[in-house]
PDB file of C-alpha atoms in Angstrom:
ATOM      1  CA  UNK A   2       1.837 -21.152  68.498  1.00  0.00           C
ATOM      2  CA  UNK A   3       2.592 -23.149  65.429  1.00  0.00           C
ATOM      3  CA  UNK A   4      -0.875 -22.505  63.977  1.00  0.00           C
ATOM      4  CA  UNK A   5      -0.489 -18.751  64.521  1.00  0.00           C
ATOM      5  CA  UNK A   6       2.800 -18.833  62.628  1.00  0.00           C
ATOM      6  CA  UNK A   7       1.177 -20.720  59.728  1.00  0.00           C
ATOM      7  CA  UNK A   8      -1.674 -18.199  59.576  1.00  0.00           C
ATOM      8  CA  UNK A   9       0.820 -15.325  59.590  1.00  0.00           C
ATOM      9  CA  UNK A  10       2.802 -16.890  56.722  1.00  0.00           C
ATOM     10  CA  UNK A  11      -0.379 -17.498  54.723  1.00  0.00           C
ATOM     11  CA  UNK A  12      -1.260 -13.816  54.984  1.00  0.00           C
ATOM     12  CA  UNK A  13       1.893 -12.939  53.013  1.00  0.00           C
ATOM     13  CA  UNK A  14       0.777 -15.068  50.057  1.00  0.00           C
ATOM     14  CA  UNK A  15      -1.342 -13.420  47.418  1.00  0.00           C
ATOM     15  CA  UNK A  16      -4.553 -15.286  46.850  1.00  0.00           C
ATOM     16  CA  UNK A  17      -5.437 -18.846  47.686  1.00  0.00           C
ATOM     17  CA  UNK A  18      -3.218 -21.763  46.838  1.00  0.00           C
ATOM     18  CA  UNK A  19      -3.526 -22.643  43.166  1.00  0.00           C
ATOM     19  CA  UNK A  20      -3.309 -26.065  41.623  1.00  0.00           C
ATOM     20  CA  UNK A  21      -0.444 -26.678  39.188  1.00  0.00           C
ATOM     21  CA  UNK A  22      -1.095 -25.128  35.754  1.00  0.00           C
ATOM     22  CA  UNK A  23      -1.382 -27.743  33.058  1.00  0.00           C
ATOM     23  CA  UNK A  24       0.272 -27.120  29.633  1.00  0.00           C
ATOM     24  CA  UNK A  25      -0.643 -28.333  26.155  1.00  0.00           C
ATOM     25  CA  UNK A  26       0.196 -31.858  25.138  1.00  0.00           C
ATOM     26  CA  UNK A  27       2.278 -32.639  22.106  1.00  0.00           C
ATOM     27  CA  UNK A  28      -0.761 -34.080  20.348  1.00  0.00           C
ATOM     28  CA  UNK A  29      -2.768 -30.885  20.855  1.00  0.00           C
ATOM     29  CA  UNK A  30       0.069 -28.785  19.452  1.00  0.00           C
ATOM     30  CA  UNK A  31       0.390 -31.064  16.405  1.00  0.00           C
ATOM     31  CA  UNK A  32      -3.347 -30.809  15.695  1.00  0.00           C
ATOM     32  CA  UNK A  33      -3.159 -27.007  15.799  1.00  0.00           C
ATOM     33  CA  UNK A  34      -0.096 -27.031  13.505  1.00  0.00           C
ATOM     34  CA  UNK A  35      -1.921 -29.237  10.967  1.00  0.00           C
ATOM     35  CA  UNK A  36      -4.956 -26.922  10.983  1.00  0.00           C
ATOM     36  CA  UNK A  37      -2.732 -23.871  10.440  1.00  0.00           C
ATOM     37  CA  UNK A  38      -0.909 -25.673   7.625  1.00  0.00           C
ATOM     38  CA  UNK A  39      -4.184 -26.518   5.893  1.00  0.00           C
ATOM     39  CA  UNK A  40      -5.361 -22.913   6.133  1.00  0.00           C
ATOM     40  CA  UNK A  41      -2.091 -21.593   4.706  1.00  0.00           C
ATOM     41  CA  UNK A  42      -2.225 -24.162   1.901  1.00  0.00           C
ATOM     42  CA  UNK A  43      -5.750 -23.081   0.989  1.00  0.00           C
ATOM     43  CA  UNK A  44      -5.530 -19.300   1.470  1.00  0.00           C
ATOM     44  CA  UNK A  45      -1.918 -18.726   0.331  1.00  0.00           C
ATOM     45  CA  UNK A  46      -2.336 -19.466  -3.392  1.00  0.00           C
ATOM     46  CA  UNK A  47      -5.502 -17.371  -3.574  1.00  0.00           C
ATOM     47  CA  UNK A  48      -3.747 -14.454  -1.898  1.00  0.00           C
ATOM     48  CA  UNK A  49      -0.713 -14.545  -4.204  1.00  0.00           C
ATOM     49  CA  UNK A  50      -2.950 -14.829  -7.282  1.00  0.00           C
ATOM     50  CA  UNK A  51      -4.510 -11.499  -6.265  1.00  0.00           C
ATOM     51  CA  UNK A  52      -1.063  -9.897  -6.055  1.00  0.00           C
ATOM     52  CA  UNK A  53      -0.389 -10.864  -9.679  1.00  0.00           C
ATOM     53  CA  UNK A  54      -3.700  -9.354 -10.775  1.00  0.00           C
ATOM     54  CA  UNK A  55      -2.945  -6.084  -9.012  1.00  0.00           C
ATOM     55  CA  UNK A  56       0.413  -5.774 -10.795  1.00  0.00           C
ATOM     56  CA  UNK A  57      -1.325  -6.204 -14.164  1.00  0.00           C
ATOM     57  CA  UNK A  58      -3.878  -3.549 -13.216  1.00  0.00           C
ATOM     58  CA  UNK A  59      -1.076  -1.185 -12.170  1.00  0.00           C
ATOM     59  CA  UNK A  60       0.701  -1.706 -15.505  1.00  0.00           C
ATOM     60  CA  UNK A  61      -2.509  -0.999 -17.424  1.00  0.00           C
ATOM     61  CA  UNK A  62      -3.078   2.182 -15.391  1.00  0.00           C
ATOM     62  CA  UNK A  63       0.463   3.388 -16.108  1.00  0.00           C
ATOM     63  CA  UNK A  64       0.064   2.639 -19.823  1.00  0.00           C
ATOM     64  CA  UNK A  65      -3.184   4.632 -19.817  1.00  0.00           C
ATOM     65  CA  UNK A  66      -1.384   7.595 -18.243  1.00  0.00           C
ATOM     66  CA  UNK A  67       1.389   7.382 -20.843  1.00  0.00           C
ATOM     67  CA  UNK A  68      -1.189   7.326 -23.650  1.00  0.00           C
ATOM     68  CA  UNK A  69      -2.822  10.511 -22.382  1.00  0.00           C
ATOM     69  CA  UNK A  70       0.553  12.232 -22.032  1.00  0.00           C
ATOM     70  CA  UNK A  71       1.552  11.109 -25.542  1.00  0.00           C
ATOM     71  CA  UNK A  72      -1.669  12.528 -26.984  1.00  0.00           C
ATOM     72  CA  UNK A  73      -0.949  15.879 -25.318  1.00  0.00           C
ATOM     73  CA  UNK A  74       2.618  15.747 -26.666  1.00  0.00           C
ATOM     74  CA  UNK A  75       1.279  15.142 -30.201  1.00  0.00           C
ATOM     75  CA  UNK A  76      -1.119  18.080 -29.890  1.00  0.00           C
ATOM     76  CA  UNK A  77       1.751  20.414 -28.933  1.00  0.00           C
ATOM     77  CA  UNK A  78       4.553  19.095 -31.157  1.00  0.00           C
ATOM     78  CA  UNK A  79       2.531  17.727 -34.071  1.00  0.00           C
ATOM     79  CA  UNK A  80       3.830  14.151 -33.888  1.00  0.00           C
ATOM     80  CA  UNK A  81       4.563  11.428 -31.389  1.00  0.00           C
ATOM     81  CA  UNK A  82       8.093  11.033 -29.993  1.00  0.00           C
ATOM     82  CA  UNK A  83      10.425   8.910 -32.086  1.00  0.00           C
ATOM     83  CA  UNK A  84      11.557   5.474 -30.966  1.00  0.00           C
ATOM     84  CA  UNK A  85      14.941   6.972 -30.029  1.00  0.00           C
ATOM     85  CA  UNK A  86      13.328   9.671 -27.877  1.00  0.00           C
ATOM     86  CA  UNK A  87      10.972   7.162 -26.277  1.00  0.00           C
ATOM     87  CA  UNK A  88       8.828   7.905 -23.251  1.00  0.00           C
ATOM     88  CA  UNK A  89      11.560  10.124 -21.765  1.00  0.00           C
ATOM     89  CA  UNK A  90      10.450  12.836 -24.229  1.00  0.00           C
ATOM     90  CA  UNK A  91       7.364  13.226 -22.060  1.00  0.00           C
ATOM     91  CA  UNK A  92       9.490  14.532 -19.180  1.00  0.00           C
ATOM     92  CA  UNK A  93      12.730  15.844 -20.722  1.00  0.00           C
ATOM     93  CA  UNK A  94      12.643  18.296 -23.627  1.00  0.00           C
ATOM     94  CA  UNK A  95      14.082  16.707 -26.776  1.00  0.00           C
ATOM     95  CA  UNK A  96      16.844  18.804 -28.357  1.00  0.00           C
ATOM     96  CA  UNK A  97      15.109  19.298 -31.711  1.00  0.00           C
ATOM     97  CA  UNK A  98      11.520  20.025 -30.588  1.00  0.00           C
ATOM     98  CA  UNK A  99      10.933  23.824 -30.321  1.00  0.00           C
ATOM     99  CA  UNK A 100       7.136  23.464 -29.786  1.00  0.00           C
ATOM    100  CA  UNK A 101       7.528  21.150 -26.774  1.00  0.00           C
ATOM    101  CA  UNK A 102       5.375  22.494 -23.893  1.00  0.00           C
ATOM    102  CA  UNK A 103       6.093  19.807 -21.281  1.00  0.00           C
ATOM    103  CA  UNK A 104       6.783  18.160 -19.059  1.00  0.00           C
ATOM    104  CA  UNK A 105       3.804  15.947 -19.772  1.00  0.00           C
ATOM    105  CA  UNK A 106       4.493  13.691 -16.773  1.00  0.00           C
ATOM    106  CA  UNK A 107       5.165  14.768 -13.182  1.00  0.00           C
ATOM    107  CA  UNK A 108       8.346  12.658 -13.062  1.00  0.00           C
ATOM    108  CA  UNK A 109      10.437  10.386 -15.260  1.00  0.00           C
ATOM    109  CA  UNK A 110       8.478   7.440 -16.673  1.00  0.00           C
ATOM    110  CA  UNK A 111       8.610   4.712 -14.041  1.00  0.00           C
ATOM    111  CA  UNK A 112       9.428   1.078 -14.802  1.00  0.00           C
ATOM    112  CA  UNK A 113       6.598  -1.437 -14.954  1.00  0.00           C
ATOM    113  CA  UNK A 114       5.496  -3.109 -11.688  1.00  0.00           C
ATOM    114  CA  UNK A 115       8.170  -5.801 -12.152  1.00  0.00           C
ATOM    115  CA  UNK A 116      10.977  -3.250 -12.522  1.00  0.00           C
ATOM    116  CA  UNK A 117      11.419  -3.534 -16.301  1.00  0.00           C
ATOM    117  CA  UNK A 118      11.260  -0.556 -18.677  1.00  0.00           C
ATOM    118  CA  UNK A 119       8.197  -0.165 -20.883  1.00  0.00           C
ATOM    119  CA  UNK A 120       8.675  -0.792 -24.599  1.00  0.00           C
ATOM    120  CA  UNK A 121       7.596   2.178 -26.756  1.00  0.00           C
ATOM    121  CA  UNK A 122       7.226   1.754 -30.528  1.00  0.00           C
ATOM    122  CA  UNK A 123       6.065   4.200 -33.143  1.00  0.00           C
ATOM    123  CA  UNK A 124       4.444   3.452 -35.491  1.00  0.00           C
ATOM    124  CA  UNK A 125       2.743   0.747 -33.526  1.00  0.00           C
ATOM    125  CA  UNK A 126       1.305  -2.555 -34.624  1.00  0.00           C
ATOM    126  CA  UNK A 127      -2.159  -1.592 -33.330  1.00  0.00           C
ATOM    127  CA  UNK A 128      -2.144   2.156 -33.982  1.00  0.00           C
ATOM    128  CA  UNK A 129       0.086   5.228 -33.990  1.00  0.00           C
ATOM    129  CA  UNK A 130       2.190   3.842 -31.133  1.00  0.00           C
ATOM    130  CA  UNK A 131       2.456   0.837 -28.825  1.00  0.00           C
ATOM    131  CA  UNK A 132       3.394   0.818 -25.162  1.00  0.00           C
ATOM    132  CA  UNK A 133       4.089  -2.676 -23.855  1.00  0.00           C
ATOM    133  CA  UNK A 134       5.095  -4.128 -20.520  1.00  0.00           C
ATOM    134  CA  UNK A 135       6.917  -7.407 -21.038  1.00  0.00           C
ATOM    135  CA  UNK A 136       5.417  -8.861 -17.866  1.00  0.00           C
ATOM    136  CA  UNK A 137       7.090 -10.589 -14.959  1.00  0.00           C
ATOM    137  CA  UNK A 138       9.753 -12.360 -17.023  1.00  0.00           C
ATOM    138  CA  UNK A 139      10.831  -9.213 -18.914  1.00  0.00           C
ATOM    139  CA  UNK A 140      10.895 -11.114 -22.225  1.00  0.00           C
ATOM    140  CA  UNK A 141       8.534 -10.884 -25.207  1.00  0.00           C
ATOM    141  CA  UNK A 142       5.601 -13.313 -25.200  1.00  0.00           C
ATOM    142  CA  UNK A 143       4.737 -15.578 -22.327  1.00  0.00           C
ATOM    143  CA  UNK A 144       1.681 -16.750 -20.412  1.00  0.00           C
ATOM    144  CA  UNK A 145       0.061 -15.714 -17.119  1.00  0.00           C
ATOM    145  CA  UNK A 146       2.218 -13.211 -15.171  1.00  0.00           C
ATOM    146  CA  UNK A 147       4.881 -13.449 -17.887  1.00  0.00           C
ATOM    147  CA  UNK A 148       2.475 -12.335 -20.640  1.00  0.00           C
ATOM    148  CA  UNK A 149       2.993  -9.025 -22.403  1.00  0.00           C
ATOM    149  CA  UNK A 150       0.630  -6.265 -21.271  1.00  0.00           C
ATOM    150  CA  UNK A 151      -0.648  -3.546 -23.582  1.00  0.00           C
ATOM    151  CA  UNK A 152      -3.896  -1.746 -24.363  1.00  0.00           C
TER     152      UNK A 152
END
């Protein structure tokens, strides 16, 4: 009778009896953590260097768009906006410009990729005007990500 009861109880279990599941040892976990740390130390700097390059490319693309809009402005008005009018003259009609046919940009001039305003100068050092992003630090000069960006 006892064996029948044991067989009946075994039928309620799902599947055969399993051995105890073994977990990871502390040493195995430490080895995996060291490998992950080495990968992050190798890949991380390369990844963040690419982010800096993409911000520079975005600034150059925005400057190129401003240059095209400024050329269209000059064709309509006959001159480039003054330093006081700045790049906003590409979107908002200046008070004393009757030949203005804008807006020359779809929206207000955005800040550079680091959140700083672009510097617009006319006459420029390198031509009729200069458009400069002051880089990551937002100050003139600098090296690397902090370098000034212009065309």
